[in-house]
Amino acid sequence: VTAAAAAARGWRLNAAATGDGQPPSSGGGDGDGNNNGDDNKEEKGGGAMQWPEWVPEGLRLNMDDVFTVCLTFAVSLTIRATVAEPRFIPSLSMFPVFDIGDRLIAEKLTYRFAHDPVPGDVIIFHPPKTDKTSDALTREVFIKRVVAVAGDQVEVKAGELYVNGVSRGAELKLEPATYVMAPQTVPAGDVFVMGDNRNNSFDSHIWGPLPKQNILGRACFKYWPPQKFGSLPEYPIAPTNVVPDRY
């Protein structure tokens, strides 16, 4: 018996048993003779991803979850780089206004779109590269108060800061300065920054004026600890002259 004859005989027996008189379907499919292969494929709904067995079940994200996480991360980085960012206080250089562990929000829109820093602003910045600062230090983020701007003359004598010959001894400082600083004029494009804790602050009286391009943002309010939540204290001494929008 040839193979073709055997196959024909088998079909006749099968047709007799089923009573439909039709040859069997040649593929899996959906039973209509079309080999769609739907029954031979594993369903992969929901953007499922193949994870190694050692990955915990709770961490096996699908494609939708991965997209959401990446989008959230990108938005967070964008806001931090262009709008505002949280910062914590690592030292006592700004005590008593800021204590170690205090947390604040620094916004980045005012100096970009409204006006330049003015005396009394508390800013975060990278210190400039000078003979007093190392390369590693210039990558750190400092927080100090702007006490003078371009064109102002600053001096420290008798324990007090003088700007344009006017004492600013009533400002928010912890104690009188124990050092003396000869008069100097703040260059164009720079500001002069100091810590409120005069005798424990690594600031402009040591390494000089701060270029404006090093400024990262302006501290606008504290959010931690809860009992200190709110805006910063007002700078008690008004500038002696009108500060231009840009200098």
mmCIF file of C-alpha atoms in Angstrom:
data_model
loop_
_atom_site.group_PDB
_atom_site.id
_atom_site.type_symbol
_atom_site.label_atom_id
_atom_site.label_comp_id
_atom_site.label_asym_id
_atom_site.label_seq_id
_atom_site.Cartn_x
_atom_site.Cartn_y
_atom_site.Cartn_z
ATOM 1 C CA VAL A 1 0.000 0.000 0.000
ATOM 2 C CA THR A 2 1.420 3.327 -1.024
ATOM 3 C CA ALA A 3 1.628 6.276 1.376
ATOM 4 C CA ALA A 4 -1.012 8.187 -0.614
ATOM 5 C CA ALA A 5 -3.420 5.260 -0.433
ATOM 6 C CA ALA A 6 -2.870 4.890 3.301
ATOM 7 C CA ALA A 7 -3.543 8.573 3.830
ATOM 8 C CA ALA A 8 -6.734 8.401 1.756
ATOM 9 C CA ARG A 9 -7.915 5.364 3.708
ATOM 10 C CA GLY A 10 -7.263 7.144 6.988
ATOM 11 C CA TRP A 11 -9.261 10.165 5.842
ATOM 12 C CA ARG A 12 -12.233 7.984 4.836
ATOM 13 C CA LEU A 13 -12.238 6.291 8.248
ATOM 14 C CA ASN A 14 -12.047 9.655 9.998
ATOM 15 C CA ALA A 15 -14.816 11.118 7.851
ATOM 16 C CA ALA A 16 -17.017 8.113 8.582
ATOM 17 C CA ALA A 17 -16.440 8.577 12.301
ATOM 18 C CA THR A 18 -17.204 12.317 12.336
ATOM 19 C CA GLY A 19 -19.939 12.277 9.730
ATOM 20 C CA ASP A 20 -18.960 15.642 8.187
ATOM 21 C CA GLY A 21 -17.390 14.244 5.054
ATOM 22 C CA GLN A 22 -14.735 16.906 5.083
ATOM 23 C CA PRO A 23 -10.990 16.323 5.213
ATOM 24 C CA PRO A 24 -9.312 17.337 8.434
ATOM 25 C CA SER A 25 -7.898 20.860 8.714
ATOM 26 C CA SER A 26 -4.240 21.066 7.818
ATOM 27 C CA GLY A 27 -3.357 23.601 10.569
ATOM 28 C CA GLY A 28 -4.120 24.453 14.201
ATOM 29 C CA GLY A 29 -5.872 27.759 13.634
ATOM 30 C CA ASP A 30 -9.444 28.443 14.554
ATOM 31 C CA GLY A 31 -11.021 25.424 12.870
ATOM 32 C CA ASP A 32 -12.098 27.192 9.660
ATOM 33 C CA GLY A 33 -9.239 25.878 7.589
ATOM 34 C CA ASN A 34 -7.179 29.070 7.925
ATOM 35 C CA ASN A 35 -3.807 28.511 9.532
ATOM 36 C CA ASN A 36 -3.835 31.627 11.725
ATOM 37 C CA GLY A 37 -1.765 29.925 14.369
ATOM 38 C CA ASP A 38 -3.672 31.690 17.176
ATOM 39 C CA ASP A 39 -3.748 28.565 19.300
ATOM 40 C CA ASN A 40 -0.005 27.989 18.911
ATOM 41 C CA LYS A 41 1.158 31.365 20.250
ATOM 42 C CA GLU A 42 1.454 32.468 23.878
ATOM 43 C CA GLU A 43 -0.543 35.545 24.698
ATOM 44 C CA LYS A 44 1.643 38.568 25.441
ATOM 45 C CA GLY A 45 -0.913 41.174 26.505
ATOM 46 C CA GLY A 46 -0.175 44.283 28.567
ATOM 47 C CA GLY A 47 3.296 44.934 27.205
ATOM 48 C CA ALA A 48 4.744 42.083 29.256
ATOM 49 C CA MET A 49 8.509 41.810 29.540
ATOM 50 C CA GLN A 50 10.610 38.707 30.009
ATOM 51 C CA TRP A 51 12.465 38.930 33.342
ATOM 52 C CA PRO A 52 15.144 36.576 34.711
ATOM 53 C CA GLU A 53 13.891 34.207 37.381
ATOM 54 C CA TRP A 54 16.063 35.853 40.058
ATOM 55 C CA VAL A 55 14.139 39.151 39.736
ATOM 56 C CA PRO A 56 11.512 39.336 42.551
ATOM 57 C CA GLU A 57 7.923 39.144 41.374
ATOM 58 C CA GLY A 58 7.130 42.592 42.775
ATOM 59 C CA LEU A 59 9.855 44.195 40.646
ATOM 60 C CA ARG A 60 8.818 42.701 37.339
ATOM 61 C CA LEU A 61 7.420 45.779 35.616
ATOM 62 C CA ASN A 62 5.690 45.738 32.261
ATOM 63 C CA MET A 63 6.423 48.208 29.495
ATOM 64 C CA ASP A 64 3.729 50.633 30.686
ATOM 65 C CA ASP A 65 5.265 50.744 34.168
ATOM 66 C CA VAL A 66 8.765 51.302 32.780
ATOM 67 C CA PHE A 67 7.507 54.164 30.602
ATOM 68 C CA THR A 68 5.737 55.788 33.570
ATOM 69 C CA VAL A 69 8.828 55.549 35.785
ATOM 70 C CA CYS A 70 11.104 56.985 33.083
ATOM 71 C CA LEU A 71 8.699 59.837 32.323
ATOM 72 C CA THR A 72 8.340 60.716 36.005
ATOM 73 C CA PHE A 73 12.112 60.689 36.441
ATOM 74 C CA ALA A 74 12.624 62.928 33.393
ATOM 75 C CA VAL A 75 10.014 65.441 34.579
ATOM 76 C CA SER A 76 11.581 65.504 38.044
ATOM 77 C CA LEU A 77 15.041 66.206 36.626
ATOM 78 C CA THR A 78 13.670 68.954 34.385
ATOM 79 C CA ILE A 79 11.932 70.708 37.272
ATOM 80 C CA ARG A 80 15.034 70.397 39.446
ATOM 81 C CA ALA A 81 17.262 71.857 36.737
ATOM 82 C CA THR A 82 15.036 74.735 35.613
ATOM 83 C CA VAL A 83 12.390 75.595 38.238
ATOM 84 C CA ALA A 84 13.283 74.650 41.813
ATOM 85 C CA GLU A 85 15.130 72.100 43.885
ATOM 86 C CA PRO A 86 15.251 71.005 47.526
ATOM 87 C CA ARG A 87 18.415 71.509 49.570
ATOM 88 C CA PHE A 88 19.554 70.679 53.086
ATOM 89 C CA ILE A 89 21.866 72.641 55.365
ATOM 90 C CA PRO A 90 25.106 70.745 56.151
ATOM 91 C CA SER A 91 26.834 73.294 58.415
ATOM 92 C CA LEU A 92 26.356 76.170 60.853
ATOM 93 C CA SER A 93 27.650 78.887 58.502
ATOM 94 C CA MET A 94 24.137 80.380 58.203
ATOM 95 C CA PHE A 95 23.104 79.951 61.830
ATOM 96 C CA PRO A 96 20.813 81.157 63.413
ATOM 97 C CA VAL A 97 18.572 81.490 60.325
ATOM 98 C CA PHE A 98 19.476 77.968 59.196
ATOM 99 C CA ASP A 99 20.540 75.106 61.459
ATOM 100 C CA ILE A 100 22.186 71.822 60.493
ATOM 101 C CA GLY A 101 19.606 69.528 58.923
ATOM 102 C CA ASP A 102 17.171 72.274 57.919
ATOM 103 C CA ARG A 103 15.711 71.786 54.461
ATOM 104 C CA LEU A 104 14.697 74.473 52.000
ATOM 105 C CA ILE A 105 13.426 75.063 48.486
ATOM 106 C CA ALA A 106 15.599 77.085 46.113
ATOM 107 C CA GLU A 107 13.793 78.555 43.109
ATOM 108 C CA LYS A 108 15.557 79.276 39.806
ATOM 109 C CA LEU A 109 13.183 81.576 37.931
ATOM 110 C CA THR A 110 13.677 85.009 39.559
ATOM 111 C CA TYR A 111 17.270 85.556 38.449
ATOM 112 C CA ARG A 112 16.544 84.154 35.010
ATOM 113 C CA PHE A 113 13.467 86.186 34.148
ATOM 114 C CA ALA A 114 12.924 88.984 36.709
ATOM 115 C CA HIS A 115 16.045 90.571 38.178
ATOM 116 C CA ASP A 116 19.553 89.916 39.461
ATOM 117 C CA PRO A 117 20.373 89.102 43.107
ATOM 118 C CA VAL A 118 19.872 91.907 45.616
ATOM 119 C CA PRO A 119 21.329 92.378 49.119
ATOM 120 C CA GLY A 120 19.606 90.105 51.596
ATOM 121 C CA ASP A 121 18.950 87.247 49.161
ATOM 122 C CA VAL A 122 20.010 83.814 50.387
ATOM 123 C CA ILE A 123 21.463 81.908 47.450
ATOM 124 C CA ILE A 124 22.890 78.513 46.598
ATOM 125 C CA PHE A 125 25.932 78.432 44.329
ATOM 126 C CA HIS A 126 29.207 76.808 43.316
ATOM 127 C CA PRO A 127 32.177 78.709 44.785
ATOM 128 C CA PRO A 128 34.605 80.144 42.222
ATOM 129 C CA LYS A 129 38.041 78.696 41.519
ATOM 130 C CA THR A 130 40.628 80.777 43.366
ATOM 131 C CA ASP A 131 43.859 80.149 45.237
ATOM 132 C CA LYS A 132 41.663 79.577 48.311
ATOM 133 C CA THR A 133 39.370 76.988 46.723
ATOM 134 C CA SER A 134 40.222 73.591 45.253
ATOM 135 C CA ASP A 135 38.760 72.001 42.132
ATOM 136 C CA ALA A 136 36.766 69.605 44.301
ATOM 137 C CA LEU A 137 35.372 72.467 46.359
ATOM 138 C CA THR A 138 34.128 74.293 43.274
ATOM 139 C CA ARG A 139 31.802 71.359 42.601
ATOM 140 C CA GLU A 140 30.187 71.670 46.022
ATOM 141 C CA VAL A 141 27.009 73.671 46.614
ATOM 142 C CA PHE A 142 27.237 76.495 49.164
ATOM 143 C CA ILE A 143 24.509 78.597 50.737
ATOM 144 C CA LYS A 144 25.249 82.198 51.780
ATOM 145 C CA ARG A 145 23.619 85.621 51.911
ATOM 146 C CA VAL A 146 24.214 88.327 49.313
ATOM 147 C CA VAL A 147 25.461 91.383 51.234
ATOM 148 C CA ALA A 148 26.637 93.552 48.308
ATOM 149 C CA VAL A 149 26.354 93.720 44.521
ATOM 150 C CA ALA A 150 28.431 95.069 41.652
ATOM 151 C CA GLY A 151 29.777 98.561 42.340
ATOM 152 C CA ASP A 152 29.308 98.369 46.115
ATOM 153 C CA GLN A 153 32.268 98.889 48.422
ATOM 154 C CA VAL A 154 32.471 96.346 51.256
ATOM 155 C CA GLU A 155 34.584 96.428 54.407
ATOM 156 C CA VAL A 156 34.687 94.647 57.750
ATOM 157 C CA LYS A 157 35.946 96.593 60.754
ATOM 158 C CA ALA A 158 35.162 96.811 64.456
ATOM 159 C CA GLY A 159 33.238 93.559 64.193
ATOM 160 C CA GLU A 160 30.752 94.903 61.643
ATOM 161 C CA LEU A 161 30.178 94.806 57.909
ATOM 162 C CA TYR A 162 30.095 98.132 56.096
ATOM 163 C CA VAL A 163 28.633 98.535 52.607
ATOM 164 C CA ASN A 164 29.243 101.875 50.924
ATOM 165 C CA GLY A 165 30.288 103.249 54.298
ATOM 166 C CA VAL A 166 27.034 102.258 56.021
ATOM 167 C CA SER A 167 27.096 99.725 58.867
ATOM 168 C CA ARG A 168 24.948 96.700 58.446
ATOM 169 C CA GLY A 169 25.491 95.475 61.976
ATOM 170 C CA ALA A 170 21.800 94.925 62.600
ATOM 171 C CA GLU A 171 21.434 92.259 59.942
ATOM 172 C CA LEU A 172 20.763 88.607 60.651
ATOM 173 C CA LYS A 173 24.148 87.561 61.975
ATOM 174 C CA LEU A 174 25.030 85.433 64.966
ATOM 175 C CA GLU A 175 27.760 87.603 66.489
ATOM 176 C CA PRO A 176 30.222 90.398 65.606
ATOM 177 C CA ALA A 177 33.017 89.419 63.234
ATOM 178 C CA THR A 178 36.379 88.782 64.872
ATOM 179 C CA TYR A 179 38.319 89.576 61.698
ATOM 180 C CA VAL A 180 39.077 92.674 59.644
ATOM 181 C CA MET A 181 38.652 92.973 55.869
ATOM 182 C CA ALA A 182 40.110 95.890 53.939
ATOM 183 C CA PRO A 183 37.737 97.895 51.697
ATOM 184 C CA GLN A 184 37.137 96.418 48.254
ATOM 185 C CA THR A 185 34.743 97.133 45.422
ATOM 186 C CA VAL A 186 32.577 94.346 44.022
ATOM 187 C CA PRO A 187 33.413 93.923 40.303
ATOM 188 C CA ALA A 188 30.830 94.092 37.541
ATOM 189 C CA GLY A 189 28.978 90.801 37.119
ATOM 190 C CA ASP A 190 29.744 89.676 40.695
ATOM 191 C CA VAL A 191 28.115 89.672 44.106
ATOM 192 C CA PHE A 192 29.608 89.531 47.594
ATOM 193 C CA VAL A 193 28.300 86.767 49.832
ATOM 194 C CA MET A 194 28.765 86.049 53.534
ATOM 195 C CA GLY A 195 27.393 83.607 56.075
ATOM 196 C CA ASP A 196 25.224 84.932 58.903
ATOM 197 C CA ASN A 197 27.555 83.079 61.266
ATOM 198 C CA ARG A 198 30.400 85.465 60.403
ATOM 199 C CA ASN A 199 33.202 83.701 62.296
ATOM 200 C CA ASN A 200 32.383 80.228 60.999
ATOM 201 C CA SER A 201 31.750 80.821 57.315
ATOM 202 C CA PHE A 202 33.952 80.115 54.298
ATOM 203 C CA ASP A 203 32.726 82.932 52.091
ATOM 204 C CA SER A 204 33.646 85.997 50.026
ATOM 205 C CA HIS A 205 35.738 87.544 52.781
ATOM 206 C CA ILE A 206 38.159 84.634 52.210
ATOM 207 C CA TRP A 207 37.930 83.746 48.512
ATOM 208 C CA GLY A 208 36.550 86.967 47.049
ATOM 209 C CA PRO A 209 33.466 88.022 45.045
ATOM 210 C CA LEU A 210 31.165 85.450 43.499
ATOM 211 C CA PRO A 211 30.465 85.501 39.715
ATOM 212 C CA LYS A 212 26.742 85.565 39.009
ATOM 213 C CA GLN A 213 27.000 82.623 36.631
ATOM 214 C CA ASN A 214 27.923 80.417 39.603
ATOM 215 C CA ILE A 215 24.566 81.047 41.252
ATOM 216 C CA LEU A 216 22.142 78.114 41.110
ATOM 217 C CA GLY A 217 19.064 79.565 42.784
ATOM 218 C CA ARG A 218 17.475 81.653 45.503
ATOM 219 C CA ALA A 219 16.275 80.131 48.773
ATOM 220 C CA CYS A 220 12.610 81.035 49.208
ATOM 221 C CA PHE A 221 11.256 78.980 52.112
ATOM 222 C CA LYS A 222 12.031 76.248 54.605
ATOM 223 C CA TYR A 223 9.982 73.067 54.717
ATOM 224 C CA TRP A 224 11.809 71.078 57.386
ATOM 225 C CA PRO A 225 11.603 70.749 60.326
ATOM 226 C CA PRO A 226 7.830 71.296 60.404
ATOM 227 C CA GLN A 227 7.978 73.915 63.153
ATOM 228 C CA LYS A 228 10.169 76.081 60.903
ATOM 229 C CA PHE A 229 7.998 75.741 57.810
ATOM 230 C CA GLY A 230 7.537 79.052 56.028
ATOM 231 C CA SER A 231 9.289 81.932 54.302
ATOM 232 C CA LEU A 232 12.680 83.286 55.327
ATOM 233 C CA PRO A 233 13.081 86.237 57.708
ATOM 234 C CA GLU A 234 13.141 89.659 56.077
ATOM 235 C CA TYR A 235 16.534 91.259 55.621
ATOM 236 C CA PRO A 236 16.345 94.174 58.084
ATOM 237 C CA ILE A 237 18.601 96.618 56.236
ATOM 238 C CA ALA A 238 17.315 97.982 52.930
ATOM 239 C CA PRO A 239 19.870 98.649 50.176
ATOM 240 C CA THR A 240 21.223 102.209 50.284
ATOM 241 C CA ASN A 241 20.548 102.691 46.584
ATOM 242 C CA VAL A 242 18.320 101.263 43.913
ATOM 243 C CA VAL A 243 19.649 98.016 42.490
ATOM 244 C CA PRO A 244 19.168 97.830 38.702
ATOM 245 C CA ASP A 245 17.367 94.870 37.174
ATOM 246 C CA ARG A 246 20.627 93.710 35.603
ATOM 247 C CA TYR A 247 24.208 94.544 36.501
#
